[in-house]
CSV table of N, CA, C and O in Angstrom, one decimal:
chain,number,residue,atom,x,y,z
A,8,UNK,N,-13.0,12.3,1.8
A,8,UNK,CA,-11.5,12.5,1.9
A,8,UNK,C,-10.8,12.0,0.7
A,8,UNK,O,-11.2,10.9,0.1
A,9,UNK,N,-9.9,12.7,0.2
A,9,UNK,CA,-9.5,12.2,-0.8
A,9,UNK,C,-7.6,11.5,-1.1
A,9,UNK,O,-6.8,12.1,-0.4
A,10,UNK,N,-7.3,10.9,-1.5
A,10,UNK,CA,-6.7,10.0,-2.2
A,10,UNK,C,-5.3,10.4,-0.9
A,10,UNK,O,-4.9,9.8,0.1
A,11,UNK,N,-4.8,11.8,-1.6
A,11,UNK,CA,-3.6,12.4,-0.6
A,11,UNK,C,-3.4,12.6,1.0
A,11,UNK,O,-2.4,12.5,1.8
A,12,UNK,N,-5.1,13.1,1.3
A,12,UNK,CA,-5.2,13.3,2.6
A,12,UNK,C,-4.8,11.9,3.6
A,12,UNK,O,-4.0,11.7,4.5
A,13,UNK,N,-6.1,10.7,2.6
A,13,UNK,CA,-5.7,9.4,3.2
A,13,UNK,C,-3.9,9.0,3.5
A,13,UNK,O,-3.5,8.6,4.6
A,14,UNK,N,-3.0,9.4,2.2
A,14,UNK,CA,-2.0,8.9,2.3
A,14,UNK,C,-1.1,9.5,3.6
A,14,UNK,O,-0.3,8.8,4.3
A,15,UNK,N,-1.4,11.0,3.8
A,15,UNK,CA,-1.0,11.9,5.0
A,15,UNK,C,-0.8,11.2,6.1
A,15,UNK,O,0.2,10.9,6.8
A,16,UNK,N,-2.7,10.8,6.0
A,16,UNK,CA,-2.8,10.2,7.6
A,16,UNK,C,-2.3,9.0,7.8
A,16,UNK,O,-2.4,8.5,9.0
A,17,UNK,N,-1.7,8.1,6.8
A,17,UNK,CA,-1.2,7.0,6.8
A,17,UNK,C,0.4,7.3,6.9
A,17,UNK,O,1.2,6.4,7.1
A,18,UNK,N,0.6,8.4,6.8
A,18,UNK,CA,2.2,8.6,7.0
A,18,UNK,C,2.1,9.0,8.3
A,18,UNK,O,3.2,9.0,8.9
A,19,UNK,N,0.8,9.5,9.2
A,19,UNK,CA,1.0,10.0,10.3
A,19,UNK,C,0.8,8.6,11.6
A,19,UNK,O,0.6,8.7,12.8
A,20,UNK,N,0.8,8.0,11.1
A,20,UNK,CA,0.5,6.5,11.1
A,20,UNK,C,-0.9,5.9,11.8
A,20,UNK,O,-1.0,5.2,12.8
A,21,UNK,N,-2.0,6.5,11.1
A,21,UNK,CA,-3.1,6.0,11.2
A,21,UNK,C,-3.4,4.9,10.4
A,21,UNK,O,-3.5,4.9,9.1
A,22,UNK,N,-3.6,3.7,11.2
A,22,UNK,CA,-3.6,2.7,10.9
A,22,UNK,C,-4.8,1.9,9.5
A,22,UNK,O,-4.7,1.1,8.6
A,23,UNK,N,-6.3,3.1,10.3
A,23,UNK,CA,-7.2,2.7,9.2
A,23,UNK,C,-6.7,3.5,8.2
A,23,UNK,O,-7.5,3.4,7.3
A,24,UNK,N,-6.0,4.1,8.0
A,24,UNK,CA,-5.6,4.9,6.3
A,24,UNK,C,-4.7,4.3,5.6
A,24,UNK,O,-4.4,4.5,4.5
A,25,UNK,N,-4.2,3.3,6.4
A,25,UNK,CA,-3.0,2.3,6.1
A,25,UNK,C,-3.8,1.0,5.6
A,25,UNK,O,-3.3,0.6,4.5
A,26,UNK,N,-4.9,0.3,6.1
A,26,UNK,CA,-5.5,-0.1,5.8
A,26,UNK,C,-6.6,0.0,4.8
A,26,UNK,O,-7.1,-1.0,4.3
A,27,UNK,N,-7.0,1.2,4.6
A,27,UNK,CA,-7.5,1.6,3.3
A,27,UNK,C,-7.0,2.0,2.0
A,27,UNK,O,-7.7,2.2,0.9
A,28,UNK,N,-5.6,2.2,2.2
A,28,UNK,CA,-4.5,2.2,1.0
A,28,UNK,C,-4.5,0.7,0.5
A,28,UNK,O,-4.9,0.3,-0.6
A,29,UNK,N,-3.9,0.0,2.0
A,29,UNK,CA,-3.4,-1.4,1.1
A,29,UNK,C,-4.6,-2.0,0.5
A,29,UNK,O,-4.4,-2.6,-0.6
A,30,UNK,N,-6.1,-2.0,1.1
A,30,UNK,CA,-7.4,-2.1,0.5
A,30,UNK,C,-7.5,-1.9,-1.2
A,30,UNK,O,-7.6,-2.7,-2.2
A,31,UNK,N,-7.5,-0.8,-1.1
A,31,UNK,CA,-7.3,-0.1,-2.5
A,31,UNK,C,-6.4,-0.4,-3.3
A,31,UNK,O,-6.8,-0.3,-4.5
A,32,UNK,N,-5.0,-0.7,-3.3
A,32,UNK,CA,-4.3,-1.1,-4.0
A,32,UNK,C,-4.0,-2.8,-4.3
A,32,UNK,O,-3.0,-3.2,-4.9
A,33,UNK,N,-5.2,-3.9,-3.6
A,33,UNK,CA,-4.6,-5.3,-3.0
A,33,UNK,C,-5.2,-5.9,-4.3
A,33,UNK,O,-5.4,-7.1,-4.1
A,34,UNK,N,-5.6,-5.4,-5.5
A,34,UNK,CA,-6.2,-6.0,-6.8
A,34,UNK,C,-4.9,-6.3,-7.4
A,34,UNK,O,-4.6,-7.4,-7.8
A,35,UNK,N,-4.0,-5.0,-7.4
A,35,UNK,CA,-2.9,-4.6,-8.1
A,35,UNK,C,-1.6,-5.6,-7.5
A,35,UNK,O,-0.7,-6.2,-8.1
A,36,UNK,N,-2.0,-5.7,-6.1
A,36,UNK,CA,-0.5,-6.6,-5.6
A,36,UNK,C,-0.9,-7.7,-5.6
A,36,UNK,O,0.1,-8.4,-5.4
A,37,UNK,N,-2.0,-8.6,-5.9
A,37,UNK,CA,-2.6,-9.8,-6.2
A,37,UNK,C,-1.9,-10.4,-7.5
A,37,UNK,O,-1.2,-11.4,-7.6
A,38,UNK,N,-2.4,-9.2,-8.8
A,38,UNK,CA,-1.8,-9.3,-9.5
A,38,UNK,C,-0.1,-9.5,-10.0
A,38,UNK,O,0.6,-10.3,-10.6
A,39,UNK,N,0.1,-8.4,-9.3
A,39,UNK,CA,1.7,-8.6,-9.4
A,39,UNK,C,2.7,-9.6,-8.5
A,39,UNK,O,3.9,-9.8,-8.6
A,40,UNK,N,1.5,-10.3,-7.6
A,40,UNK,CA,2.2,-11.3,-7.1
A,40,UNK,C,1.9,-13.1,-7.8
A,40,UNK,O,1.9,-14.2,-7.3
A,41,UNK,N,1.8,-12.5,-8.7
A,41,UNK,CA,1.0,-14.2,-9.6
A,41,UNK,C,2.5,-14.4,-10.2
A,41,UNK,O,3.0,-13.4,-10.7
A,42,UNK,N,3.1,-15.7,-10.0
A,42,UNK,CA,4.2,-16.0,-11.0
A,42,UNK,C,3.8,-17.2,-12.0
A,42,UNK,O,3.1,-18.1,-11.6
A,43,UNK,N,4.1,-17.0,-12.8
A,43,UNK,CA,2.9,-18.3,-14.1
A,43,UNK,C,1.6,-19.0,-13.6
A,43,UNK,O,1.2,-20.2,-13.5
A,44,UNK,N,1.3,-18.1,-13.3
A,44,UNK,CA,-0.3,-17.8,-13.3
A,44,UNK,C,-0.7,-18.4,-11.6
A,44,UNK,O,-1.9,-18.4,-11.2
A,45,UNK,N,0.5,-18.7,-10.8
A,45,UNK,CA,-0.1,-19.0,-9.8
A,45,UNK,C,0.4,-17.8,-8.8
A,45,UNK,O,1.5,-17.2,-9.1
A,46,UNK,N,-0.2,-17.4,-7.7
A,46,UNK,CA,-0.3,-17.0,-6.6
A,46,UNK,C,1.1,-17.3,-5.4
A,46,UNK,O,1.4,-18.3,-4.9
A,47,UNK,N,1.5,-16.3,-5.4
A,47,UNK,CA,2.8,-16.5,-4.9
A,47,UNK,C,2.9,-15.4,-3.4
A,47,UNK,O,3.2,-14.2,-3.5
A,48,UNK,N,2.7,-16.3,-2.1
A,48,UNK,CA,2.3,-15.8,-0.8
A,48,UNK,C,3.4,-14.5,-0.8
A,48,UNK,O,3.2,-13.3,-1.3
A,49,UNK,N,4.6,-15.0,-0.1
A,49,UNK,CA,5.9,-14.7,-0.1
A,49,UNK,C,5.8,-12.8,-1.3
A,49,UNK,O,5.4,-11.6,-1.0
A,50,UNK,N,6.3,-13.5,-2.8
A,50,UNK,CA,5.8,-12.4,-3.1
A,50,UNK,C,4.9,-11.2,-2.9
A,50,UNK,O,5.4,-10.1,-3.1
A,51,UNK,N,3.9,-11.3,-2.5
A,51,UNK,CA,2.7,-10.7,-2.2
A,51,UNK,C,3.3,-9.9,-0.9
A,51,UNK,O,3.5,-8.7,-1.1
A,52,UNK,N,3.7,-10.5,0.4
A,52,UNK,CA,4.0,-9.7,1.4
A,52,UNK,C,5.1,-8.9,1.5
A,52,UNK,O,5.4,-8.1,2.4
A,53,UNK,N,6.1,-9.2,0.2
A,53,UNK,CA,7.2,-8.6,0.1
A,53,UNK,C,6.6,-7.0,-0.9
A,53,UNK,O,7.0,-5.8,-0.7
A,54,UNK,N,5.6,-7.4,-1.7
A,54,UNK,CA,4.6,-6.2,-2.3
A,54,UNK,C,3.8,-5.5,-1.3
A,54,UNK,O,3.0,-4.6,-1.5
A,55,UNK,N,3.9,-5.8,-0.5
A,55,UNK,CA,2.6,-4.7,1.0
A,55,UNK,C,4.4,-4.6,1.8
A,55,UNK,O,4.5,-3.4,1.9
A,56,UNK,N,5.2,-5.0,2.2
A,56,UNK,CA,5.7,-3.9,2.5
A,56,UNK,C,7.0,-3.0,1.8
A,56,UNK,O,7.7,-2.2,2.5
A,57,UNK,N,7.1,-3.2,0.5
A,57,UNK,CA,7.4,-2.1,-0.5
A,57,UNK,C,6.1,-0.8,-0.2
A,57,UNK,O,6.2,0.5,-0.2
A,58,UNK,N,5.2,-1.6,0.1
A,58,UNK,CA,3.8,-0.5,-0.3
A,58,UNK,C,3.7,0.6,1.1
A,58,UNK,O,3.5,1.8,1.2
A,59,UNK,N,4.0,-0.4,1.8
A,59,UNK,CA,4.4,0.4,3.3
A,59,UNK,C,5.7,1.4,3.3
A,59,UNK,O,6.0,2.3,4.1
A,60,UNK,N,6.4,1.0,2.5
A,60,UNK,CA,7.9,1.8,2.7
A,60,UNK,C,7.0,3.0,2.1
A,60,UNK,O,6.7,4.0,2.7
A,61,UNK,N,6.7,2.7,0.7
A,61,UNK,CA,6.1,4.1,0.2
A,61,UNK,C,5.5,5.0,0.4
A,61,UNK,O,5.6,6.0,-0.3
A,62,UNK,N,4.4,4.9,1.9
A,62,UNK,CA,3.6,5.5,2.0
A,62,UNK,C,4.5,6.3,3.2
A,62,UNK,O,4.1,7.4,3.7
A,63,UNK,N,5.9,5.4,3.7
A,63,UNK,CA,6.5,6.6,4.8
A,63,UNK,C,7.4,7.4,3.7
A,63,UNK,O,7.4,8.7,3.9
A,64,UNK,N,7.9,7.0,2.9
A,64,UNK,CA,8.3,8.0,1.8
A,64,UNK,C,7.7,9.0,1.1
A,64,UNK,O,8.4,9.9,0.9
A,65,UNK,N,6.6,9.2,0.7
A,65,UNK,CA,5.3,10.2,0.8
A,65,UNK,C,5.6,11.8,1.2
A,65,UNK,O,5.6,12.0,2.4
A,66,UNK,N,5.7,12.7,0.4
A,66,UNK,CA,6.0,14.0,0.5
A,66,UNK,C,4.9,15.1,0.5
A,66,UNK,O,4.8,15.8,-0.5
A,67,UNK,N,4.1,15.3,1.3
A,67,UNK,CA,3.0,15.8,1.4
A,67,UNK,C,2.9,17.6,0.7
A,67,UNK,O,3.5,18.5,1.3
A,68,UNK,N,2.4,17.8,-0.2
A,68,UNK,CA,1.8,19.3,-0.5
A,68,UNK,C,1.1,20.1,0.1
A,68,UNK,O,1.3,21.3,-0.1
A,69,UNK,N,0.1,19.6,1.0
A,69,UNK,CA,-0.6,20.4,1.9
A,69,UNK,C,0.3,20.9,2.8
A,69,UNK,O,-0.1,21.6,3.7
């Protein structure tokens, strides 16, 4: 399955597609949640559900 389908079914709110997005992207929000070099919770959950808004914002082609 690939990248779009996943995100589909995560708009259709299948939960393991939702969990295999934020999977896939939790390197990136780790990162972007470090504030001088430390790990910052708060941030972090505020980055998963930005991540969640996006995935209901999601405009499917198929």
């Amino acid at each position: 399955m690939n990248f779009e389908e996943t995100l589909f079914r995560a708009k259709q709110g299948d939960t393991e597609a939702v969990e295999q997005i934020l999977e896939m992207y939790r390197p990136l929000l780790i990162k972007n949640a470090l504030v001088n070099g430390r790990f910052d919770e708060d941030l972090y959950q505020e980055l998963v559900v930005e991540t969640l808004k996006c995935i209901q914002y999601f405009r499917s082609k198929l």
